[in-house]
Amino acid sequence: MSAAPFLSVRGLGVHYRDGRRRVAALHDVDFDLALGGRLALVGESGSGKSTLALAIAGLLPENASITGTISFPSLGAAPRPGRDLGVVFQDPGGSLNPVLSIGDQIAEIVVVHRGVSWRAARSIAAELLDRVRIPQAQARLHGFPHEFSGGQRQRIAMAAALAGEPRLLIADEPTSALDTVVQRELVLLLDELVRERGLTLLFVTHDIALASELADEVAVLLGGRMVEHGPIGSVFAAPAHAYTRALLETRLDLDTPLSARLLEIDGQTFTVRRPSEMSNG
Amino acid sequence: MKILRAMILTGEGAAGLGVLTCLVLAALTAPLFFPGDPLAIVGPPLVSPFSDTAYPLGTDRLGRSVTVELIYGARTTLLVAITSAATALGIGALVGTLAGFFGGIVDEVLMRITEAFQTIPAFLLSLAFISVTGPAIPTIVLAIALGAWPQPARIARAEVLSLRERDFVAAARVVGMHPLEIAVREILLNALTPVVSLAAVIVAAAVLIEAALSFLGLGDPNRVTWGSMIAEGRTVLRGAPFLSIVPGLALVVTVLAVHLTGRGFVAAIGARRIEA
Amino acid sequence: MRRALILLLRRLIGAVPVLLIVAVGAFLLLEAAPGDAVDAYLAATGGADSERVSELRAEWGLDRGPLQRFLAYAAALARGDLGWSTAFQRPVLDVISERLPSTLILMGLATALAFGVGSLLGIFAGARPGSLRDRALSLTSLAVYAMPGFWLGLVLIVIFAVDLRWLPIGGLETIASGKSGLDRFLDIGRHLLLPVASLGIVYLALYLRLMRDSMAEIWKEDFVRAARARGIPRRRLILRHVARNALLPVVTMLGLQFGSMLGGSIVVEGVFAIPGVGRLALEAVSQRDIPLLLGVMLISAVIVIAVNLLTDIAYAVLDPRVGSSGTAA
């Protein structure tokens, strides 16, 4: 009795053209995501997790080429950015236009997708800002991005992502650039928003602990391939792939550079060692 | 020399260098192929271009060959443009380095002077200077350089300041070199790209200013220049517009070639950095 | 508004030392020129005996040392006295004020053409960097920017005034036409068409390239990708997000390039016989009227400073980040 999945990815591969070379970022990725599901994409840097998220969002750079399919069965057509999917990026400073007020930027999205008047859009924007806990939202509509802190800007970005009332929210390491206290607030907010709007969530993270908090399912990427995918409970209790097992053993924050790690995963045997004992450098 | 190769690989660099090389060769070999006075009368006046192989580009109002005048004009243009650009870069580098090195009141004063020179339109400054000194190649070169030195000065100063940030004085002491020695080396290395593209801009501007000055009759009276040719042609504009148009085209091609060479250089440096 | 006013005040104060230095430069050039004001006066009035000459020198303060002469000069400048024009036998300031309106109109129209049309074409080219229309426009503008303004003027004269006879060859208006009101306005307009085009087209190419290059850089910014992700339609994206940000460095250049255009207007006025300040400078050169030439130089400096001030204010209005001390907590 399985309904059609919301997102279906089959045989997805992504190459970047760099000068005369072709660099493969993703190989042969297959998975489904049901409506209302929450999937965490976990992996080290360079594993292809961001590439996967951006490919689904349709935001790969020009020098990228895609093989395989990404389909949204229930949408009937290609997903409309902003309207069917919303994206939150990693860098809070960079995702807002510096010369337009935040009210204008969010209202613009509302006008484009919901076809209401600018006045109505502005009050919807104020509501959204209030919902993401920007204090004195009505007054702050006229504020510019540089007047807000990093955490606030990320929350504004979330409001912008949701302004078009999308079904799927894609978040590419939304908290990585923030300090831990601010991270917590953001994660809680994200959780609330997804729950109250019944959104489907796809988020990229290097932090396994974060994944276990927010997600129902987890997919592990290594070297551009998806090596494991399943409900978060079962994957963490009984990982099928040696790499996942090693990850959980170390409870590594995968963002820590190789040299700083006390324990390291051997890339061949997927066993855990101290770096000094490693066979390969 | 790898830079040169990289430059030729970019379309712009190839075109620019090609044209400039032809120009320089033509200018240098002019006395060989066209000996004698370029202002000598060689034939009937106002012969149209492309009508007579003896005078491929025609003759002017007095019967002088446009082709010969054009080639000799290239000599003046290149001479003035290159020396004034070099002078401007030299003055600018000196002022900028002094300002950045000493800082404080010296920096303030020198920067205000730089600003003052930038506030007066360069051409007007050249005009005023020439009026006082009289037109001759050295004064023309100086006049153009007076308008162009502020920008190199700012770049030189910026380079020196960035060096100071990097605490190179202490490093120099460690290595055993005099700070000034390191400063000069570092500046030269890092400033290469902005200096070369700036040099291209200054040379191009110098070509145009020299042309404008000689168009107005303020060029060296003993030399043929493209600007003076255009001015001469103005008197017969109705009947023989080619006399003004042809030297102008030469100017456009030269300035364009200089710009393209500069852009080719910047692109080549950029490409090499990516590959490195 | 307060931000802009503070900026204005700071720039005005900063302009004083600059003008002072320009005055010093002008003074030095005056000194370097052969003969002084008394010689010029005597040359025009037919000479006098040496007693009278010394008298005049004393009267005009020309027998004192250089520093005192400079102070007298500077004091006169502060009063608005720019000296005496030997060629026109009138105060320099009067002569310049008469000619100033023509130049301001010429410069204003040329700037509007260059910046207005240039930016729009730059946006058009920059909307799709690397496309055919972008490369065509970029190449063309490179060639146009290489043209000398006076040569372009002559070419336009040949085409439009000589061959096609649509437009007049020069002057500001038809002499002794007796026209007034709208007729006169149109007449002046016809006369200004070619000069404005000669001056403006070259700088149009510059602003086209600047805007286009700026847009190419802005396209790479994160917030543009984010705007696309939010579903902002292409046209809005290009105008409200990319172009609006790309405009900022181009506005800065507007101030910096104005002086260059002012210099260019000198020759253009010469070619088209426009009775403006530029042509005045040429007349001063040919008649060796150094005080007049220096007066023009000083007034030009003032105009450039004023325009730079205006562009700074415009920039402050366009960029909300100007003048803010940083992010809130």
PDB file of N, CA and C in Angstrom, chain A residues 26-85:
ATOM      1  N   LEU A  26      28.831  12.698  -8.675  1.00  0.00           N
ATOM      2  CA  LEU A  26      27.840  11.723  -8.226  1.00  0.00           C
ATOM      3  C   LEU A  26      27.758  10.563  -9.218  1.00  0.00           C
ATOM      4  N   HIS A  27      27.617   9.336  -8.665  1.00  0.00           N
ATOM      5  CA  HIS A  27      27.441   8.164  -9.542  1.00  0.00           C
ATOM      6  C   HIS A  27      26.179   7.454  -9.160  1.00  0.00           C
ATOM      7  N   ASP A  28      25.328   7.222 -10.126  1.00  0.00           N
ATOM      8  CA  ASP A  28      24.338   6.155  -9.964  1.00  0.00           C
ATOM      9  C   ASP A  28      23.577   6.221  -8.636  1.00  0.00           C
ATOM     10  N   VAL A  29      22.956   7.358  -8.373  1.00  0.00           N
ATOM     11  CA  VAL A  29      22.212   7.487  -7.117  1.00  0.00           C
ATOM     12  C   VAL A  29      20.748   7.147  -7.337  1.00  0.00           C
ATOM     13  N   ASP A  30      20.222   6.283  -6.474  1.00  0.00           N
ATOM     14  CA  ASP A  30      18.812   5.864  -6.562  1.00  0.00           C
ATOM     15  C   ASP A  30      18.182   6.024  -5.208  1.00  0.00           C
ATOM     16  N   PHE A  31      17.087   6.745  -5.127  1.00  0.00           N
ATOM     17  CA  PHE A  31      16.291   6.684  -3.898  1.00  0.00           C
ATOM     18  C   PHE A  31      14.965   7.362  -4.110  1.00  0.00           C
ATOM     19  N   ASP A  32      14.035   7.111  -3.193  1.00  0.00           N
ATOM     20  CA  ASP A  32      12.736   7.759  -3.199  1.00  0.00           C
ATOM     21  C   ASP A  32      12.558   8.508  -1.902  1.00  0.00           C
ATOM     22  N   LEU A  33      11.743   9.562  -1.966  1.00  0.00           N
ATOM     23  CA  LEU A  33      11.392  10.275  -0.746  1.00  0.00           C
ATOM     24  C   LEU A  33       9.883  10.456  -0.740  1.00  0.00           C
ATOM     25  N   ALA A  34       9.219   9.946   0.325  1.00  0.00           N
ATOM     26  CA  ALA A  34       7.766  10.044   0.386  1.00  0.00           C
ATOM     27  C   ALA A  34       7.345  11.439   0.821  1.00  0.00           C
ATOM     28  N   LEU A  35       6.093  11.765   0.520  1.00  0.00           N
ATOM     29  CA  LEU A  35       5.551  13.052   0.940  1.00  0.00           C
ATOM     30  C   LEU A  35       5.581  13.124   2.457  1.00  0.00           C
ATOM     31  N   GLY A  36       6.086  14.215   2.991  1.00  0.00           N
ATOM     32  CA  GLY A  36       6.151  14.355   4.443  1.00  0.00           C
ATOM     33  C   GLY A  36       7.364  13.699   5.066  1.00  0.00           C
ATOM     34  N   GLY A  37       8.184  13.069   4.249  1.00  0.00           N
ATOM     35  CA  GLY A  37       9.368  12.430   4.800  1.00  0.00           C
ATOM     36  C   GLY A  37      10.443  13.444   5.128  1.00  0.00           C
ATOM     37  N   ARG A  38      11.363  13.030   5.999  1.00  0.00           N
ATOM     38  CA  ARG A  38      12.475  13.909   6.339  1.00  0.00           C
ATOM     39  C   ARG A  38      13.762  13.128   6.148  1.00  0.00           C
ATOM     40  N   LEU A  39      14.513  13.505   5.109  1.00  0.00           N
ATOM     41  CA  LEU A  39      15.720  12.773   4.763  1.00  0.00           C
ATOM     42  C   LEU A  39      16.957  13.611   5.031  1.00  0.00           C
ATOM     43  N   ALA A  40      17.927  12.996   5.738  1.00  0.00           N
ATOM     44  CA  ALA A  40      19.204  13.672   5.952  1.00  0.00           C
ATOM     45  C   ALA A  40      20.227  13.067   5.012  1.00  0.00           C
ATOM     46  N   LEU A  41      20.973  13.896   4.327  1.00  0.00           N
ATOM     47  CA  LEU A  41      22.079  13.433   3.487  1.00  0.00           C
ATOM     48  C   LEU A  41      23.359  13.672   4.267  1.00  0.00           C
ATOM     49  N   VAL A  42      24.039  12.580   4.594  1.00  0.00           N
ATOM     50  CA  VAL A  42      25.199  12.686   5.463  1.00  0.00           C
ATOM     51  C   VAL A  42      26.452  12.265   4.716  1.00  0.00           C
ATOM     52  N   GLY A  43      27.555  12.929   4.988  1.00  0.00           N
ATOM     53  CA  GLY A  43      28.808  12.528   4.352  1.00  0.00           C
ATOM     54  C   GLY A  43      29.888  13.547   4.630  1.00  0.00           C
ATOM     55  N   GLU A  44      31.101  13.207   4.239  1.00  0.00           N
ATOM     56  CA  GLU A  44      32.202  14.151   4.418  1.00  0.00           C
ATOM     57  C   GLU A  44      32.158  15.186   3.310  1.00  0.00           C
ATOM     58  N   SER A  45      33.048  16.186   3.381  1.00  0.00           N
ATOM     59  CA  SER A  45      33.081  17.152   2.276  1.00  0.00           C
ATOM     60  C   SER A  45      33.648  16.440   1.063  1.00  0.00           C
ATOM     61  N   GLY A  46      33.043  16.700  -0.050  1.00  0.00           N
ATOM     62  CA  GLY A  46      33.471  16.054  -1.279  1.00  0.00           C
ATOM     63  C   GLY A  46      32.729  14.767  -1.547  1.00  0.00           C
ATOM     64  N   SER A  47      31.822  14.372  -0.629  1.00  0.00           N
ATOM     65  CA  SER A  47      31.101  13.121  -0.832  1.00  0.00           C
ATOM     66  C   SER A  47      30.013  13.265  -1.879  1.00  0.00           C
ATOM     67  N   GLY A  48      29.651  14.494  -2.206  1.00  0.00           N
ATOM     68  CA  GLY A  48      28.616  14.702  -3.222  1.00  0.00           C
ATOM     69  C   GLY A  48      27.274  15.036  -2.636  1.00  0.00           C
ATOM     70  N   LYS A  49      27.198  15.214  -1.319  1.00  0.00           N
ATOM     71  CA  LYS A  49      25.884  15.435  -0.720  1.00  0.00           C
ATOM     72  C   LYS A  49      25.276  16.777  -1.139  1.00  0.00           C
ATOM     73  N   SER A  50      26.122  17.836  -1.178  1.00  0.00           N
ATOM     74  CA  SER A  50      25.596  19.129  -1.630  1.00  0.00           C
ATOM     75  C   SER A  50      25.208  19.066  -3.091  1.00  0.00           C
ATOM     76  N   THR A  51      26.037  18.384  -3.880  1.00  0.00           N
ATOM     77  CA  THR A  51      25.744  18.273  -5.305  1.00  0.00           C
ATOM     78  C   THR A  51      24.383  17.615  -5.507  1.00  0.00           C
ATOM     79  N   LEU A  52      24.122  16.582  -4.717  1.00  0.00           N
ATOM     80  CA  LEU A  52      22.835  15.886  -4.841  1.00  0.00           C
ATOM     81  C   LEU A  52      21.685  16.842  -4.523  1.00  0.00           C
ATOM     82  N   ALA A  53      21.831  17.565  -3.411  1.00  0.00           N
ATOM     83  CA  ALA A  53      20.773  18.492  -3.024  1.00  0.00           C
ATOM     84  C   ALA A  53      20.547  19.561  -4.090  1.00  0.00           C
ATOM     85  N   LEU A  54      21.635  20.138  -4.592  1.00  0.00           N
ATOM     86  CA  LEU A  54      21.512  21.194  -5.602  1.00  0.00           C
ATOM     87  C   LEU A  54      20.945  20.648  -6.905  1.00  0.00           C
ATOM     88  N   ALA A  55      21.307  19.406  -7.225  1.00  0.00           N
ATOM     89  CA  ALA A  55      20.777  18.813  -8.456  1.00  0.00           C
ATOM     90  C   ALA A  55      19.259  18.681  -8.355  1.00  0.00           C
ATOM     91  N   ILE A  56      18.800  18.232  -7.205  1.00  0.00           N
ATOM     92  CA  ILE A  56      17.349  18.093  -7.016  1.00  0.00           C
ATOM     93  C   ILE A  56      16.684  19.467  -7.064  1.00  0.00           C
ATOM     94  N   ALA A  57      17.383  20.482  -6.540  1.00  0.00           N
ATOM     95  CA  ALA A  57      16.813  21.823  -6.534  1.00  0.00           C
ATOM     96  C   ALA A  57      16.914  22.481  -7.899  1.00  0.00           C
ATOM     97  N   GLY A  58      17.668  21.886  -8.803  1.00  0.00           N
ATOM     98  CA  GLY A  58      17.826  22.477 -10.129  1.00  0.00           C
ATOM     99  C   GLY A  58      18.770  23.655 -10.138  1.00  0.00           C
ATOM    100  N   LEU A  59      19.715  23.670  -9.216  1.00  0.00           N
ATOM    101  CA  LEU A  59      20.588  24.834  -9.080  1.00  0.00           C
ATOM    102  C   LEU A  59      22.056  24.529  -9.344  1.00  0.00           C
ATOM    103  N   LEU A  60      22.319  23.476 -10.104  1.00  0.00           N
ATOM    104  CA  LEU A  60      23.720  23.187 -10.390  1.00  0.00           C
ATOM    105  C   LEU A  60      24.308  24.271 -11.286  1.00  0.00           C
ATOM    106  N   PRO A  61      25.612  24.553 -11.164  1.00  0.00           N
ATOM    107  CA  PRO A  61      26.220  25.561 -12.029  1.00  0.00           C
ATOM    108  C   PRO A  61      26.238  25.128 -13.488  1.00  0.00           C
ATOM    109  N   GLU A  62      26.574  26.074 -14.373  1.00  0.00           N
ATOM    110  CA  GLU A  62      26.468  25.820 -15.802  1.00  0.00           C
ATOM    111  C   GLU A  62      27.384  24.727 -16.316  1.00  0.00           C
ATOM    112  N   ASN A  63      28.505  24.531 -15.623  1.00  0.00           N
ATOM    113  CA  ASN A  63      29.451  23.557 -16.167  1.00  0.00           C
ATOM    114  C   ASN A  63      29.149  22.136 -15.696  1.00  0.00           C
ATOM    115  N   ALA A  64      27.954  21.951 -15.112  1.00  0.00           N
ATOM    116  CA  ALA A  64      27.590  20.619 -14.640  1.00  0.00           C
ATOM    117  C   ALA A  64      26.661  19.941 -15.632  1.00  0.00           C
ATOM    118  N   SER A  65      26.839  18.631 -15.801  1.00  0.00           N
ATOM    119  CA  SER A  65      25.899  17.900 -16.658  1.00  0.00           C
ATOM    120  C   SER A  65      25.336  16.715 -15.887  1.00  0.00           C
ATOM    121  N   ILE A  66      24.064  16.436 -16.143  1.00  0.00           N
ATOM    122  CA  ILE A  66      23.335  15.422 -15.376  1.00  0.00           C
ATOM    123  C   ILE A  66      22.981  14.224 -16.248  1.00  0.00           C
ATOM    124  N   THR A  67      23.136  13.034 -15.675  1.00  0.00           N
ATOM    125  CA  THR A  67      22.596  11.832 -16.324  1.00  0.00           C
ATOM    126  C   THR A  67      21.609  11.204 -15.349  1.00  0.00           C
ATOM    127  N   GLY A  68      20.682  10.404 -15.862  1.00  0.00           N
ATOM    128  CA  GLY A  68      19.681   9.801 -14.978  1.00  0.00           C
ATOM    129  C   GLY A  68      18.483  10.701 -14.848  1.00  0.00           C
ATOM    130  N   THR A  69      17.581  10.383 -13.934  1.00  0.00           N
ATOM    131  CA  THR A  69      16.355  11.177 -13.798  1.00  0.00           C
ATOM    132  C   THR A  69      16.074  11.609 -12.375  1.00  0.00           C
ATOM    133  N   ILE A  70      15.487  12.784 -12.292  1.00  0.00           N
ATOM    134  CA  ILE A  70      14.932  13.275 -11.032  1.00  0.00           C
ATOM    135  C   ILE A  70      13.482  13.576 -11.319  1.00  0.00           C
ATOM    136  N   SER A  71      12.552  12.855 -10.700  1.00  0.00           N
ATOM    137  CA  SER A  71      11.156  13.129 -11.017  1.00  0.00           C
ATOM    138  C   SER A  71      10.324  13.356  -9.776  1.00  0.00           C
ATOM    139  N   PHE A  72       9.268  14.111  -9.977  1.00  0.00           N
ATOM    140  CA  PHE A  72       8.324  14.436  -8.909  1.00  0.00           C
ATOM    141  C   PHE A  72       6.953  13.944  -9.364  1.00  0.00           C
ATOM    142  N   PRO A  73       6.648  12.679  -9.134  1.00  0.00           N
ATOM    143  CA  PRO A  73       5.428  12.072  -9.693  1.00  0.00           C
ATOM    144  C   PRO A  73       4.151  12.849  -9.394  1.00  0.00           C
ATOM    145  N   SER A  74       3.991  13.354  -8.179  1.00  0.00           N
ATOM    146  CA  SER A  74       2.714  13.993  -7.851  1.00  0.00           C
ATOM    147  C   SER A  74       2.588  15.390  -8.439  1.00  0.00           C
ATOM    148  N   LEU A  75       3.689  15.964  -8.906  1.00  0.00           N
ATOM    149  CA  LEU A  75       3.598  17.324  -9.437  1.00  0.00           C
ATOM    150  C   LEU A  75       3.143  17.353 -10.881  1.00  0.00           C
ATOM    151  N   GLY A  76       3.407  16.292 -11.604  1.00  0.00           N
ATOM    152  CA  GLY A  76       2.954  16.256 -12.991  1.00  0.00           C
ATOM    153  C   GLY A  76       3.820  17.042 -13.950  1.00  0.00           C
ATOM    154  N   ALA A  77       4.641  17.930 -13.462  1.00  0.00           N
ATOM    155  CA  ALA A  77       5.524  18.697 -14.344  1.00  0.00           C
ATOM    156  C   ALA A  77       6.805  18.971 -13.565  1.00  0.00           C
ATOM    157  N   ALA A  78       7.747  19.621 -14.207  1.00  0.00           N
ATOM    158  CA  ALA A  78       8.985  19.937 -13.491  1.00  0.00           C
ATOM    159  C   ALA A  78       8.662  20.874 -12.322  1.00  0.00           C
ATOM    160  N   PRO A  79       9.374  20.703 -11.222  1.00  0.00           N
ATOM    161  CA  PRO A  79       9.053  21.523 -10.052  1.00  0.00           C
ATOM    162  C   PRO A  79       9.405  22.986 -10.274  1.00  0.00           C
ATOM    163  N   ARG A  80       8.536  23.903  -9.823  1.00  0.00           N
ATOM    164  CA  ARG A  80       8.794  25.322  -9.980  1.00  0.00           C
ATOM    165  C   ARG A  80       9.556  25.821  -8.753  1.00  0.00           C
ATOM    166  N   PRO A  81      10.730  26.454  -8.996  1.00  0.00           N
ATOM    167  CA  PRO A  81      11.501  26.931  -7.854  1.00  0.00           C
ATOM    168  C   PRO A  81      10.702  27.944  -7.056  1.00  0.00           C
ATOM    169  N   GLY A  82      10.731  27.817  -5.752  1.00  0.00           N
ATOM    170  CA  GLY A  82      10.021  28.763  -4.906  1.00  0.00           C
ATOM    171  C   GLY A  82       8.597  28.320  -4.643  1.00  0.00           C
ATOM    172  N   ARG A  83       7.952  27.773  -5.666  1.00  0.00           N
ATOM    173  CA  ARG A  83       6.546  27.404  -5.559  1.00  0.00           C
ATOM    174  C   ARG A  83       6.385  25.953  -5.106  1.00  0.00           C
ATOM    175  N   ASP A  84       7.209  25.053  -5.675  1.00  0.00           N
ATOM    176  CA  ASP A  84       7.150  23.649  -5.302  1.00  0.00           C
ATOM    177  C   ASP A  84       8.298  23.261  -4.387  1.00  0.00           C
ATOM    178  N   LEU A  85       9.437  23.873  -4.609  1.00  0.00           N
ATOM    179  CA  LEU A  85      10.550  23.639  -3.695  1.00  0.00           C
ATOM    180  C   LEU A  85      11.110  24.942  -3.164  1.00  0.00           C
TER     181      LEU A  85
END
